[in-house]
Short mmCIF file of C-alpha atoms in Angstrom, two decimals:
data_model
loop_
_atom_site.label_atom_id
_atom_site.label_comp_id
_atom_site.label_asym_id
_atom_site.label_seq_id
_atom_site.Cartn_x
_atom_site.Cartn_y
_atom_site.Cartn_z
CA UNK A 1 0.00 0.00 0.00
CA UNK A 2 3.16 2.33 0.94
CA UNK A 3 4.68 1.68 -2.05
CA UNK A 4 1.49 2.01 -4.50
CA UNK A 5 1.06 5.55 -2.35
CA UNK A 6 4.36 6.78 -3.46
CA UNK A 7 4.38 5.53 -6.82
CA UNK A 8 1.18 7.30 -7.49
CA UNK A 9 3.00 10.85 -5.59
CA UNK A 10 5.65 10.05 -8.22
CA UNK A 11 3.50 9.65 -11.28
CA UNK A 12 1.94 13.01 -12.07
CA UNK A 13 4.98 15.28 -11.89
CA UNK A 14 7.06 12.52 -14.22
CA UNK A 15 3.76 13.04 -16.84
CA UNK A 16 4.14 16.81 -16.18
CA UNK A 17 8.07 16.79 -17.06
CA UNK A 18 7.84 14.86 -19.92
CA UNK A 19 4.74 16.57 -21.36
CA UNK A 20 6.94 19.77 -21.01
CA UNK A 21 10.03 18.47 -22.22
CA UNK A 22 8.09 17.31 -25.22
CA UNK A 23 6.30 20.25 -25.87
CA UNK A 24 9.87 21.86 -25.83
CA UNK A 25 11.73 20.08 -28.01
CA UNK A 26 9.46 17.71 -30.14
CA UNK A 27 6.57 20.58 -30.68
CA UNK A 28 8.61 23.91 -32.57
CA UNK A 29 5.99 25.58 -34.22
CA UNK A 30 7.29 27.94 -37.21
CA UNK A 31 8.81 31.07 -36.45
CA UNK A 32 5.88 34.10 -37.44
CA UNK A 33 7.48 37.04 -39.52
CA UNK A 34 8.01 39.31 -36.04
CA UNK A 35 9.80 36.37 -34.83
CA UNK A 36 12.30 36.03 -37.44
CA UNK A 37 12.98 39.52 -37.27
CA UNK A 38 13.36 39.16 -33.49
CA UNK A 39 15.97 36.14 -34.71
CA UNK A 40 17.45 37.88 -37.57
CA UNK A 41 18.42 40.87 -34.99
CA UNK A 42 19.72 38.67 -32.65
CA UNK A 43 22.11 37.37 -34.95
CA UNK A 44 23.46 40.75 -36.79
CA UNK A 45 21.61 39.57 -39.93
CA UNK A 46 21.39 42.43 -42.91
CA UNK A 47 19.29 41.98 -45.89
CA UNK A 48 20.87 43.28 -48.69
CA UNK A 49 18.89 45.39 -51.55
CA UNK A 50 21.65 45.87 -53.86
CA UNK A 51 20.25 44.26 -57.65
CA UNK A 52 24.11 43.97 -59.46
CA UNK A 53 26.32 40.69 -59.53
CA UNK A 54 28.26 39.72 -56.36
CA UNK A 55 31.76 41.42 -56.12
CA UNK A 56 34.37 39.68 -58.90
CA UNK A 57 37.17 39.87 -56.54
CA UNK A 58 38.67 36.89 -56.36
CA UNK A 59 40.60 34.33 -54.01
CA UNK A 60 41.89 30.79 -54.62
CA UNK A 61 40.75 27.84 -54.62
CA UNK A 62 42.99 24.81 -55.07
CA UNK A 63 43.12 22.07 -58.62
CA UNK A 64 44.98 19.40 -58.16
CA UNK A 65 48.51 20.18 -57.34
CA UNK A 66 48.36 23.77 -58.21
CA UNK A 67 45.88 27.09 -57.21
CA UNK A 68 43.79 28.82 -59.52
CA UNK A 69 41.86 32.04 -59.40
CA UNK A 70 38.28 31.86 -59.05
CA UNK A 71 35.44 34.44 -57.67
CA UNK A 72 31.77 34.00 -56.59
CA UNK A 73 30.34 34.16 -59.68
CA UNK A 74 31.63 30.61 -60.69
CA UNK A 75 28.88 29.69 -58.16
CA UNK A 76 25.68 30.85 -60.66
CA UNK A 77 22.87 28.03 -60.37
CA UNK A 78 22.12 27.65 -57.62
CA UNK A 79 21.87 29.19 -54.07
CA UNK A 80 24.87 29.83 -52.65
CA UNK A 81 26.61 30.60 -49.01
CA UNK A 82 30.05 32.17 -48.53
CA UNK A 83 31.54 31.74 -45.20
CA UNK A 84 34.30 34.16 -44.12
CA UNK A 85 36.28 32.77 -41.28
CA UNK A 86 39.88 32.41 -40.11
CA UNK A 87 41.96 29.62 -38.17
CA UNK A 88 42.93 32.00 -35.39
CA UNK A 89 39.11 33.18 -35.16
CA UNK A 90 37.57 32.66 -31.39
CA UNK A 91 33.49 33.07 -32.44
CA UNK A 92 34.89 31.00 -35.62
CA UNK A 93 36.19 28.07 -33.31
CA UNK A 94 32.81 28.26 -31.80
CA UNK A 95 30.34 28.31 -34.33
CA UNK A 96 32.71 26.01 -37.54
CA UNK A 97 31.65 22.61 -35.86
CA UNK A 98 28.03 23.03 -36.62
CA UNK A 99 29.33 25.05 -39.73
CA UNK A 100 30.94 21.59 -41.11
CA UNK A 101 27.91 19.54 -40.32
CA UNK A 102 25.70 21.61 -42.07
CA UNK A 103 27.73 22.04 -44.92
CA UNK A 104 27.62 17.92 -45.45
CA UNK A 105 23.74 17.90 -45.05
CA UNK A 106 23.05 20.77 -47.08
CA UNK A 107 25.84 20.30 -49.78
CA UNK A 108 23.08 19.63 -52.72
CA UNK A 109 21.04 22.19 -51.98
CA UNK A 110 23.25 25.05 -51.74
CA UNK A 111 26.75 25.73 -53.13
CA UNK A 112 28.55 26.40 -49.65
CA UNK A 113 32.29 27.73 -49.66
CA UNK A 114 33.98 28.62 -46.40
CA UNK A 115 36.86 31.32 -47.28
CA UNK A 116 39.84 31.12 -45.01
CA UNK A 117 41.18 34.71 -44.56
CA UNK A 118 44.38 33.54 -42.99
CA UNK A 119 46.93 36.02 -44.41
CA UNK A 120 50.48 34.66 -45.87
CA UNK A 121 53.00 35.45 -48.02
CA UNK A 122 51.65 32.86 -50.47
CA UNK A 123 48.21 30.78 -50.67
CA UNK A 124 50.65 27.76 -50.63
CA UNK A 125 51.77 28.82 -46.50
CA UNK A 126 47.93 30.00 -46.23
CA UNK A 127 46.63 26.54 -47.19
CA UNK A 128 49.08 24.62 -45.38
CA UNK A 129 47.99 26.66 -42.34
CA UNK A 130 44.36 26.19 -43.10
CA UNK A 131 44.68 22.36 -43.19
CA UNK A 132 47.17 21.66 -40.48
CA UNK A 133 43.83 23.50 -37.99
CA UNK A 134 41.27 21.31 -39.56
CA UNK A 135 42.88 18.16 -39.54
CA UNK A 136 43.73 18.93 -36.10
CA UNK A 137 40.02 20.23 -35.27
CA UNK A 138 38.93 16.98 -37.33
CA UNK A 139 36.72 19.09 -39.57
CA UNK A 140 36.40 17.59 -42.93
CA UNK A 141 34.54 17.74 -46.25
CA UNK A 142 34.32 21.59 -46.85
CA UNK A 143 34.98 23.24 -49.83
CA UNK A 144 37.77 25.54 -49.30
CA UNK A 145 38.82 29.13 -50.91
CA UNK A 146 41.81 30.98 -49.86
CA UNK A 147 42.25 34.79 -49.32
CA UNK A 148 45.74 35.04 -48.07
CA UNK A 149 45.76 38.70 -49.39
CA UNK A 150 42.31 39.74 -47.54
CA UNK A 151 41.79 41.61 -50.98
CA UNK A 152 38.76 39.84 -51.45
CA UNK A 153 37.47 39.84 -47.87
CA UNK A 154 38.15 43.64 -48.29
CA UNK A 155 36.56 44.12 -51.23
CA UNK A 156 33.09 42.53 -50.28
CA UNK A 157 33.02 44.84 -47.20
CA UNK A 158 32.95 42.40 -43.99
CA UNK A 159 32.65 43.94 -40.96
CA UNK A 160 34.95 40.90 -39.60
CA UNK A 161 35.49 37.22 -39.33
CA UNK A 162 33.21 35.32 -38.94
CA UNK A 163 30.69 36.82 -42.13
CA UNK A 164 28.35 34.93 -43.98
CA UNK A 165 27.11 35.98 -47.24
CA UNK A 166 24.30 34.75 -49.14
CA UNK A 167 23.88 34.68 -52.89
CA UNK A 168 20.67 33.72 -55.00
CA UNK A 169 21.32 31.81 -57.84
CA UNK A 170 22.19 34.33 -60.32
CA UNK A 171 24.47 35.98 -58.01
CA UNK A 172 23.50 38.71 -56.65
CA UNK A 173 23.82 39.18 -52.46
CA UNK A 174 20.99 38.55 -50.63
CA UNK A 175 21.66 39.32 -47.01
CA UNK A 176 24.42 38.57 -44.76
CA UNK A 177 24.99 37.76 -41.10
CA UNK A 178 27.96 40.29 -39.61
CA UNK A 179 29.34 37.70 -36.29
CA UNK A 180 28.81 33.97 -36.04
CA UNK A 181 25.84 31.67 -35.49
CA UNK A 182 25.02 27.48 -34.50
CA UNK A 183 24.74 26.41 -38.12
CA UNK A 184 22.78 23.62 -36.19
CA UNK A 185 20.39 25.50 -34.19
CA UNK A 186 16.79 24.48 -35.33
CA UNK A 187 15.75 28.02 -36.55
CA UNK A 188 18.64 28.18 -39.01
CA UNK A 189 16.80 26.03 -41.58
CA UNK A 190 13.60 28.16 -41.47
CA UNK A 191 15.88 31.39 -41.74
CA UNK A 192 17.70 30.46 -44.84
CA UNK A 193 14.18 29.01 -46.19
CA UNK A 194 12.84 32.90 -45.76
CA UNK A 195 16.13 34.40 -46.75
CA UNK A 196 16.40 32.44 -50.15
CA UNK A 197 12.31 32.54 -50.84
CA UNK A 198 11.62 33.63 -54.15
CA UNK A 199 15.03 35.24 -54.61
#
């Protein structure tokens, strides 16, 4: 009888937790337009009105044995996410885990380039810099520029490292987000889905 007493003293606030818990993390309605705002603030986002072509600076990217020069336009098609970040980067440590994993998962739907702006004497010492921290980090899979000069970062006016940059697919910029952000966080998907709608 003890024992049935306590069990049933037990049993209603173990249903209230979980109901809670659930309701927390299983039920996430959609975001309303004053709460993406509210979320776009929050995480320096700007939308961008300009209507020309993305910047044609360019930076490297690497072929083979050698480097080549490239620029964001050779990115046309499809959606397409530049990520400006550097190996010695604090809010970059902190946000390029989730960064990596959502580059895999998302790797077919947009074009997704993370551009190291590690500065060197030559993109060969930038990219051996580069890849010494992400083997090290154990972040693989990412498709890799290189702006050892920072005449590209420059150019397309970041405010700082980390920057993301968003492109439709004939490239023009979109918006941007100044400062870092948890690439896994469970808004992030409904974000880009409003950022990239009908653009």
């Amino acid at each position: 009888m003890k024992k049935q007493f306590i069990l049933g003293m037990l049993v209603p606030p173990v249903l209230l937790l979980l109901y809670t818990m659930g309701k927390s993390f299983l039920f996430h309605p959609p975001m309303g337009e004053d709460d993406f705002e509210q979320y776009k603030l929050g995480i320096s986002y700007e939308d961008s009105d300009t209507k020309e072509e993305f910047s044609p600076s360019v930076f490297m990217v690497k072929k083979g044995a050698s480097f080549e020069e490239s620029n964001a336009q050779s990115l046309k098609g499809k959606p397409s996410i530049l990520h400006i970040w550097a190996t010695w980067c604090g809010p970059c440590a902190s946000e390029m885990p989730s960064f990596v994993k959502f580059a895999k998962k998302n790797a077919g739907k947009y074009n997704i380039l993370a551009v190291s702006v590690d500065t060197a004497k030559t993109v060969e010492e930038a990219y051996n810099t580069v890849q010494k921290h992400l083997k090290e980090k154990g972040w693989s899979g990412l498709n890799m520029a290189y702006d050892h000069t920072a005449v590209f970062t420059n150019d397309v006016k970041a405010s700082g490292v980390p920057t993301t940059i968003f492109l439709n697919a004939q490239g023009v910029e979109i918006g941007r987000v100044n400062g870092g952000m948890m690439w896994d966080d469970r808004e992030v998907e409904q974000l880009l889905s409003s950022i990239f709608k009908d653009k």
